[in-house]
Coordinates of C-alpha atoms and ligand atoms in Angstrom, one line a residue:
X1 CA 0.0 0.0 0.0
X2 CA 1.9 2.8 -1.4
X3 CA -0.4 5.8 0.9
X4 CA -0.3 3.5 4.1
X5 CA 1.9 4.9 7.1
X6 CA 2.8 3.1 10.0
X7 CA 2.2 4.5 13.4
X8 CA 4.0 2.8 16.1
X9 CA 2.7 2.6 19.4
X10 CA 4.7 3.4 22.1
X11 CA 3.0 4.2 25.5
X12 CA 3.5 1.1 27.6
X13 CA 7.2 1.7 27.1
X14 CA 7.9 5.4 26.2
X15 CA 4.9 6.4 27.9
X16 CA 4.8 3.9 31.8
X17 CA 8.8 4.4 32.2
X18 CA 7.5 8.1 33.0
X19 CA 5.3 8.0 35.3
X20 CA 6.0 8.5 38.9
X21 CA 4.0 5.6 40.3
X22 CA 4.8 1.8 39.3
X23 CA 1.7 0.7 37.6
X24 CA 0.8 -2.4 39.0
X25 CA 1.8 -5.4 36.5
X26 CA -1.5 -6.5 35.7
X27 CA -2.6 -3.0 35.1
X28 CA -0.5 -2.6 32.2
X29 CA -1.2 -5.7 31.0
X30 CA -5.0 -4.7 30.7
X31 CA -3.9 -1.8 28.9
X32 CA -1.9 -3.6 26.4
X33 CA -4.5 -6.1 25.7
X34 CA -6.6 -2.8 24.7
X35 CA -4.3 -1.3 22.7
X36 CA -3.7 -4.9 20.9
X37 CA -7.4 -4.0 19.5
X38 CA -6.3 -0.9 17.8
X39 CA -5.1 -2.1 14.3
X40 CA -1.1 -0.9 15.7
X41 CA 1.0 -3.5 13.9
X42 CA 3.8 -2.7 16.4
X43 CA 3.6 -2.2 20.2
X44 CA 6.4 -1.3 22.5
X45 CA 5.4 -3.4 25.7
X46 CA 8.3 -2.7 27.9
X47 CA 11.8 -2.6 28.6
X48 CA 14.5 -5.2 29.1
X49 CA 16.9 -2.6 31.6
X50 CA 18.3 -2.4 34.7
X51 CA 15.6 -1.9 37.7
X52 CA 17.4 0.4 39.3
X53 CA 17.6 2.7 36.7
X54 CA 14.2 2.5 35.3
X55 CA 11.9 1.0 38.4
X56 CA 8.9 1.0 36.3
X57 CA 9.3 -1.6 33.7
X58 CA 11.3 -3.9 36.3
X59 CA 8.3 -6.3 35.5
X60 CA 8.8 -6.6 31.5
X61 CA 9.0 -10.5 31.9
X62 CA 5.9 -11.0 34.0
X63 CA 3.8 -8.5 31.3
X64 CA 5.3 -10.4 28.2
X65 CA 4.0 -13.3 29.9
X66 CA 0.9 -11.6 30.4
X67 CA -0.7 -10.1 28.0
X68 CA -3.1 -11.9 25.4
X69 CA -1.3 -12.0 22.0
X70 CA -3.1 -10.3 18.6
X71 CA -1.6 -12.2 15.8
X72 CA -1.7 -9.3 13.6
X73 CA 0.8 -7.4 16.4
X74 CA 4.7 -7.3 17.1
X75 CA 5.4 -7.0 20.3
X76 CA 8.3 -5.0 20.7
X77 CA 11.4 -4.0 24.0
X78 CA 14.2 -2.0 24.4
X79 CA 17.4 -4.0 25.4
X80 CA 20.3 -2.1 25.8
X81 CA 22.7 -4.9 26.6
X82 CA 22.9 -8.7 26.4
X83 CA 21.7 -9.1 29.8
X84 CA 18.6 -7.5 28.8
X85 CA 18.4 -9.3 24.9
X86 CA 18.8 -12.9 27.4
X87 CA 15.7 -11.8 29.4
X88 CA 13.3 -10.5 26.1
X89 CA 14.2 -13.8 24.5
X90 CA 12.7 -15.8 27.6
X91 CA 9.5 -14.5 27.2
X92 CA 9.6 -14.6 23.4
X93 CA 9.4 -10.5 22.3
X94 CA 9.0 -10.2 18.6
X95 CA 11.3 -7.5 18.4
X96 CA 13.9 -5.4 20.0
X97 CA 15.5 -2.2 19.9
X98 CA 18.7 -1.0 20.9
X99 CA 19.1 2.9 22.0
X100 CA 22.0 5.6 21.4
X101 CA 22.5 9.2 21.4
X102 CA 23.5 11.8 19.8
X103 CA 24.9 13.5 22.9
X104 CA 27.9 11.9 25.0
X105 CA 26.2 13.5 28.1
X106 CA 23.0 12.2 27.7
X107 CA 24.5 8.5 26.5
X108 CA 26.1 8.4 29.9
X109 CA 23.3 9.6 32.0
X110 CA 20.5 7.6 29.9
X111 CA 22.8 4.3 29.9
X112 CA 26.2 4.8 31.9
X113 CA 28.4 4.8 29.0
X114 CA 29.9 6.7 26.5
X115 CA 28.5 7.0 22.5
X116 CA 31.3 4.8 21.3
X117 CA 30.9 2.3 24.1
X118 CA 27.3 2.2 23.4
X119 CA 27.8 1.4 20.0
X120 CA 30.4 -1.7 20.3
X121 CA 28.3 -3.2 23.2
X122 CA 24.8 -3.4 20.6
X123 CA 26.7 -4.8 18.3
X124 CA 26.7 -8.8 20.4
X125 CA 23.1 -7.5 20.9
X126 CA 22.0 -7.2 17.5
X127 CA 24.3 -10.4 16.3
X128 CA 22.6 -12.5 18.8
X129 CA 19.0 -11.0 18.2
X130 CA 19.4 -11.4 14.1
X131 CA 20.8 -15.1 15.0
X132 CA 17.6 -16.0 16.8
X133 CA 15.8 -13.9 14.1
X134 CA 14.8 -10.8 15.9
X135 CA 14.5 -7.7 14.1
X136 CA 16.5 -4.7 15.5
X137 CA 15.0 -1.4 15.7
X138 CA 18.0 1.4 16.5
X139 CA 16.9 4.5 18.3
X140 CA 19.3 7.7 18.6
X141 CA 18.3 10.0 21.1
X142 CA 19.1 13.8 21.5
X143 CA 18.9 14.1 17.7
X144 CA 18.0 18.0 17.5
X145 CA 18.5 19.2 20.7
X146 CA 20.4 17.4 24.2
X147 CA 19.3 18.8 27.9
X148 CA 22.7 19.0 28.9
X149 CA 24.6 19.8 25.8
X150 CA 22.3 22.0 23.7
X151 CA 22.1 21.8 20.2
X152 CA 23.3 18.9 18.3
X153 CA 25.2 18.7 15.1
X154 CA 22.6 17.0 12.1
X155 CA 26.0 15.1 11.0
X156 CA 26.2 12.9 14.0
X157 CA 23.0 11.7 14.2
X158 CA 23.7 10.7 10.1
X159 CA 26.7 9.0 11.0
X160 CA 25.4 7.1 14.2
X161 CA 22.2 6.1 11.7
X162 CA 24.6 4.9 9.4
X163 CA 26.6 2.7 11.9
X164 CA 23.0 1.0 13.2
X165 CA 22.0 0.5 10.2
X166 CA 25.2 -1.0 8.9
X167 CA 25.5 -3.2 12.2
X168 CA 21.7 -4.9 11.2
X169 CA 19.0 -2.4 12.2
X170 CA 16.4 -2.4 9.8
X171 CA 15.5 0.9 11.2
X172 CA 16.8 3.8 12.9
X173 CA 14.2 6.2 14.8
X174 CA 15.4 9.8 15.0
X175 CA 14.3 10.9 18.5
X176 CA 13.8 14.3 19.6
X177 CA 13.8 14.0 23.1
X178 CA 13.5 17.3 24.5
X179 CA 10.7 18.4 21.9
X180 CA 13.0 20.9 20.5
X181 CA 13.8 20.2 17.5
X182 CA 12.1 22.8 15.3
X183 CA 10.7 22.0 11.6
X184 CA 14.1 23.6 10.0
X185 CA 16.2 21.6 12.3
X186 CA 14.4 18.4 11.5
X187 CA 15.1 19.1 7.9
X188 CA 18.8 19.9 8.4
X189 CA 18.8 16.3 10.4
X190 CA 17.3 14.7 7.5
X191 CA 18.7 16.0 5.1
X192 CA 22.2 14.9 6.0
X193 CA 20.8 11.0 7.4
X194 CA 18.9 10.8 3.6
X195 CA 22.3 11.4 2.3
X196 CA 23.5 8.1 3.5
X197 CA 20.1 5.6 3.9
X198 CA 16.9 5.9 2.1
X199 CA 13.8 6.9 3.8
X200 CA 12.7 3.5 4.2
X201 CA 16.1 2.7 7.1
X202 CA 14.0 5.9 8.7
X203 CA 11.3 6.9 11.3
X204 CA 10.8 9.6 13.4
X205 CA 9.8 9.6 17.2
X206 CA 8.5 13.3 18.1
X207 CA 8.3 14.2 22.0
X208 CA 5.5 17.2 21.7
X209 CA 7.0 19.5 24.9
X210 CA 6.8 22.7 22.6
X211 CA 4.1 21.4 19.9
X212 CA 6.4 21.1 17.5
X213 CA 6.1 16.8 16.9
X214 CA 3.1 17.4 14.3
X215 CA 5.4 20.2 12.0
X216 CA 8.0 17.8 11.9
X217 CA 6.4 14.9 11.1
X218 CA 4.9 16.7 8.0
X219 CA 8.5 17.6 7.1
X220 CA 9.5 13.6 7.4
X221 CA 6.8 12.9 5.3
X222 CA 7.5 15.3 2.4
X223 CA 10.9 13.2 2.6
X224 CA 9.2 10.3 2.4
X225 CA 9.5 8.6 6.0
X226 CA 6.9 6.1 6.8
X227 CA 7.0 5.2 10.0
X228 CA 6.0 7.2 13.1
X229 CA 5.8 6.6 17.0
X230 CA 3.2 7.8 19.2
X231 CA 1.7 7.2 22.2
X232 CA -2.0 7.7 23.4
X233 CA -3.1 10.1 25.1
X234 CA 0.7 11.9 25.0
X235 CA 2.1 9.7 27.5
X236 CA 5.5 9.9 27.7
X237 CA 8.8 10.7 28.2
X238 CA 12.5 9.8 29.6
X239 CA 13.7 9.6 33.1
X240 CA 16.8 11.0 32.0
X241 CA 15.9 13.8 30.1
X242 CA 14.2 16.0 32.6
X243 CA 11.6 18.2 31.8
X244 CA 10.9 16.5 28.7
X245 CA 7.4 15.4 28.0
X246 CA 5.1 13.0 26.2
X247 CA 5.3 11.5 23.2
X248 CA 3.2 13.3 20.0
X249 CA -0.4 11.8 20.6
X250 CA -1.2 9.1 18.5
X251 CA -5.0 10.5 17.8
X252 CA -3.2 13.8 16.4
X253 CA -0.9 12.0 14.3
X254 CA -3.8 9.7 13.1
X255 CA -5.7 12.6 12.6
X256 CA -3.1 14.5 10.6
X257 CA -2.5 11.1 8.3
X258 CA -5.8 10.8 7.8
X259 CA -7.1 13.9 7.0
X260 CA -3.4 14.1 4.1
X261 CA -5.0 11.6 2.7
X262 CA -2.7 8.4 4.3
X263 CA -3.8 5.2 5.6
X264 CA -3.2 3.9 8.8
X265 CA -5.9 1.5 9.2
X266 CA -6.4 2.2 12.8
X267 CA -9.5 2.1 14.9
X268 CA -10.3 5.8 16.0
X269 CA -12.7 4.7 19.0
X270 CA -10.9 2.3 20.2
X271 CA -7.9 4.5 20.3
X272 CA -9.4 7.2 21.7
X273 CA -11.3 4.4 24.3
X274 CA -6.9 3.9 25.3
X275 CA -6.2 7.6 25.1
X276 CA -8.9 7.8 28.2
X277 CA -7.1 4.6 30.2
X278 CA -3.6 6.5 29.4
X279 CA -4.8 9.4 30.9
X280 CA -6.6 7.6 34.0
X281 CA -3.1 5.8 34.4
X282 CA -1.0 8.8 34.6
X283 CA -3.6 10.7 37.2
X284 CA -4.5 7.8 39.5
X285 CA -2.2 4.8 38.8
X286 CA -4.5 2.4 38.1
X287 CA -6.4 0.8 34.8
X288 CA -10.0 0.8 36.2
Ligands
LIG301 P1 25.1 -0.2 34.5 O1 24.8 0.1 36.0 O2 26.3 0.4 33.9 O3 25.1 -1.8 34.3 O4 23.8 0.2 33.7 P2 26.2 -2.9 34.6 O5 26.4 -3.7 33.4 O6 27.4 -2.2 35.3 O7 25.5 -3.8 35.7 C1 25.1 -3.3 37.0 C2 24.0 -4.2 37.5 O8 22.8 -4.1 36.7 C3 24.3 -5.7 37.6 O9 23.6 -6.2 38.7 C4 23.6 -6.2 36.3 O10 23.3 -7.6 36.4 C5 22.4 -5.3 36.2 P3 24.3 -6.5 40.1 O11 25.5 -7.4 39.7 O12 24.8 -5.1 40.6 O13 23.2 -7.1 40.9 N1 21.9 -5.2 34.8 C6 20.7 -5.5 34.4 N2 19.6 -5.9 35.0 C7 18.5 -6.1 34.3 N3 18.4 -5.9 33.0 C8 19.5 -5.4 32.3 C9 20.7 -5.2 33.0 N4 21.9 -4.8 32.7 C10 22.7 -4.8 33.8 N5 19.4 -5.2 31.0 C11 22.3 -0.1 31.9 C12 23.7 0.1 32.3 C13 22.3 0.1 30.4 C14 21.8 -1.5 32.2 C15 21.4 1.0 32.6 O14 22.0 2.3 32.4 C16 20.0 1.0 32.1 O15 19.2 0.1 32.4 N6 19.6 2.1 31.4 C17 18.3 2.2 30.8 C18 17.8 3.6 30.8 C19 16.5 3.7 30.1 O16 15.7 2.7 30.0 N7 16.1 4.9 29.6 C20 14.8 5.1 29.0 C21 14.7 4.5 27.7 S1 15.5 5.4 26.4 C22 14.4 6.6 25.9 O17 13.4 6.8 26.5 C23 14.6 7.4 24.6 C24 13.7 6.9 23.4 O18 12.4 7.0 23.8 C25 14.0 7.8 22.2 C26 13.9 9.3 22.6 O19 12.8 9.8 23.0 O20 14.9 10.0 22.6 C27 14.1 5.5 23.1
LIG302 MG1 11.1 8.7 23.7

């Protein structure tokens, strides 16, 4: 389908490692069997990382093993090391995702180590996840804008992209993290990554903190990017990147698809039925 754009869901992961209470396991579990009803082909359940460093998601395992499976659905988890790819493949997650950054201060706070260091340990990851037929997604985070550093330079985020892709990602996602990145910066980005992958290696992940997520993904899809992560109801964000907020919406980026004339093939009640439980999570903690 040559007008069909995939939007990735991402608020169990992206949006639960956020919040300030630890949503009880079987709470989350609920909420993933709703969003499993959505038409998402791809859900990020949780995350494979340490539990001292991100306390919510310490029960990834018990949720894989959880949730009630939609055939038509990948379920998808961040691992950032080989400790973490061990514990996914337990529990049989469809996918996996390893995470950089553009910014060496952000790499260290977000995952103790340097950009470089980062890079050579995914590379076991990603051998061992393609071994066992995995596919791995690669984020960079920090693309546009680092809450420590500032601005970043467009030509690092190309060359990480190239490296993940080159190592056997079969897809980077360009993260603006703070929300900062404005529509001209997100042109300068990718223009330099297009000039070493083809939109189709390419996806954008939008944090909405200044409004900006919806501009720029309208200058990804002039560039012909596809693929698009959202989460309902905004949830989101990253412990280590303060002040940062939710993801872009995935009703407003539905919205926006739809009324350009794209498919997504979603279910707009049912979504906006999730958006509600999102929201209800993030002020009281609980599902029902
Ligand atoms: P470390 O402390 O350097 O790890 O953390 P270590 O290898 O030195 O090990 C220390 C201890 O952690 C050991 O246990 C390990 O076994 C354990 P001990 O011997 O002390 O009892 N450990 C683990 N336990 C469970 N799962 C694991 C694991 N690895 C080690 N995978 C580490 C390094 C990467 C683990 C840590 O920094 C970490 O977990 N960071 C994750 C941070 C995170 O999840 N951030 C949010 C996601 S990224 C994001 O939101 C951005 C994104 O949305 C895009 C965007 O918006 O920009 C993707
Ligand atoms: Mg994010």
């Amino acid at each position: 389908m040559n007008n069909f754009i995939n939007i990735f869901e991402m608020s169990p992961r992206d949006g639960l490692q956020n919040e300030k209470n630890f949503i009880a396991t079987n709470d989350k579990i609920k909420f993933i069997n709703k969003l499993s009803l959505c038409g998402f082909r791809k859900i990020e359940t949780s995350s494979f990382v340490s539990a001292r460093w991100v306390p919510q998601l310490a029960d990834a395992s018990e949720v894989f093993m959880g949730i009630k499976r939609n055939e038509n659905v990948k379920y998808t988890a961040l691992t950032p090391n080989e400790i973490g790819l061990d514990n996914a493949l337990k529990v049989n997650v469809d996918e996996i995702a390893v995470f950089a950054a553009a910014s060496e201060t952000f790499s260290i706070k977000n995952i103790n180590c340097d950009i470089e260091s980062s890079i050579l340990r995914f590379e076991p990851v990603i051998n061992k996840a393609l071994k066992n037929k995995i596919p791995v997604r690669g984020y960079i985070s920090c693309v546009a804008h680092c809450p420590y550093e500032g601005n970043v330079d467009p030509k690092i985020v190309s060359q990480i992209a190239e490296k993940l892709v080159n190592m056997g990602c079969y897809e980077v996602s360009l993260g603006d993290t703070t929300g900062k990145g404005s529509p001209d910066h997100t042109l300068k980005i990718l223009e330099e990554c297009l000039n070493v992958l083809t939109p189709d290696k390419l996806a954008g992940h939008f944090h909405d903190t200044f409004k900006n997520a919806l501009k720029n993904i309208e200058v990804c899809i002039d560039n012909g990017i596809k693929t698009f992560d959202s989460s309902v109801g905004g949830l989101g964000g990253c412990p280590y990147s303060p002040g940062a907020e939710g993801n872009v919406d995935t009703e407003k980026v539905n919205q926006l698809l739809l009324l350009k004339g794209y498919q997504t093939n979603l279910d707009i009640q049912k979504i906006n039925e999730c958006s509600k439980i999102a929201l209800k999570l993030k002020k009281d903690g609980t599902y029902d």
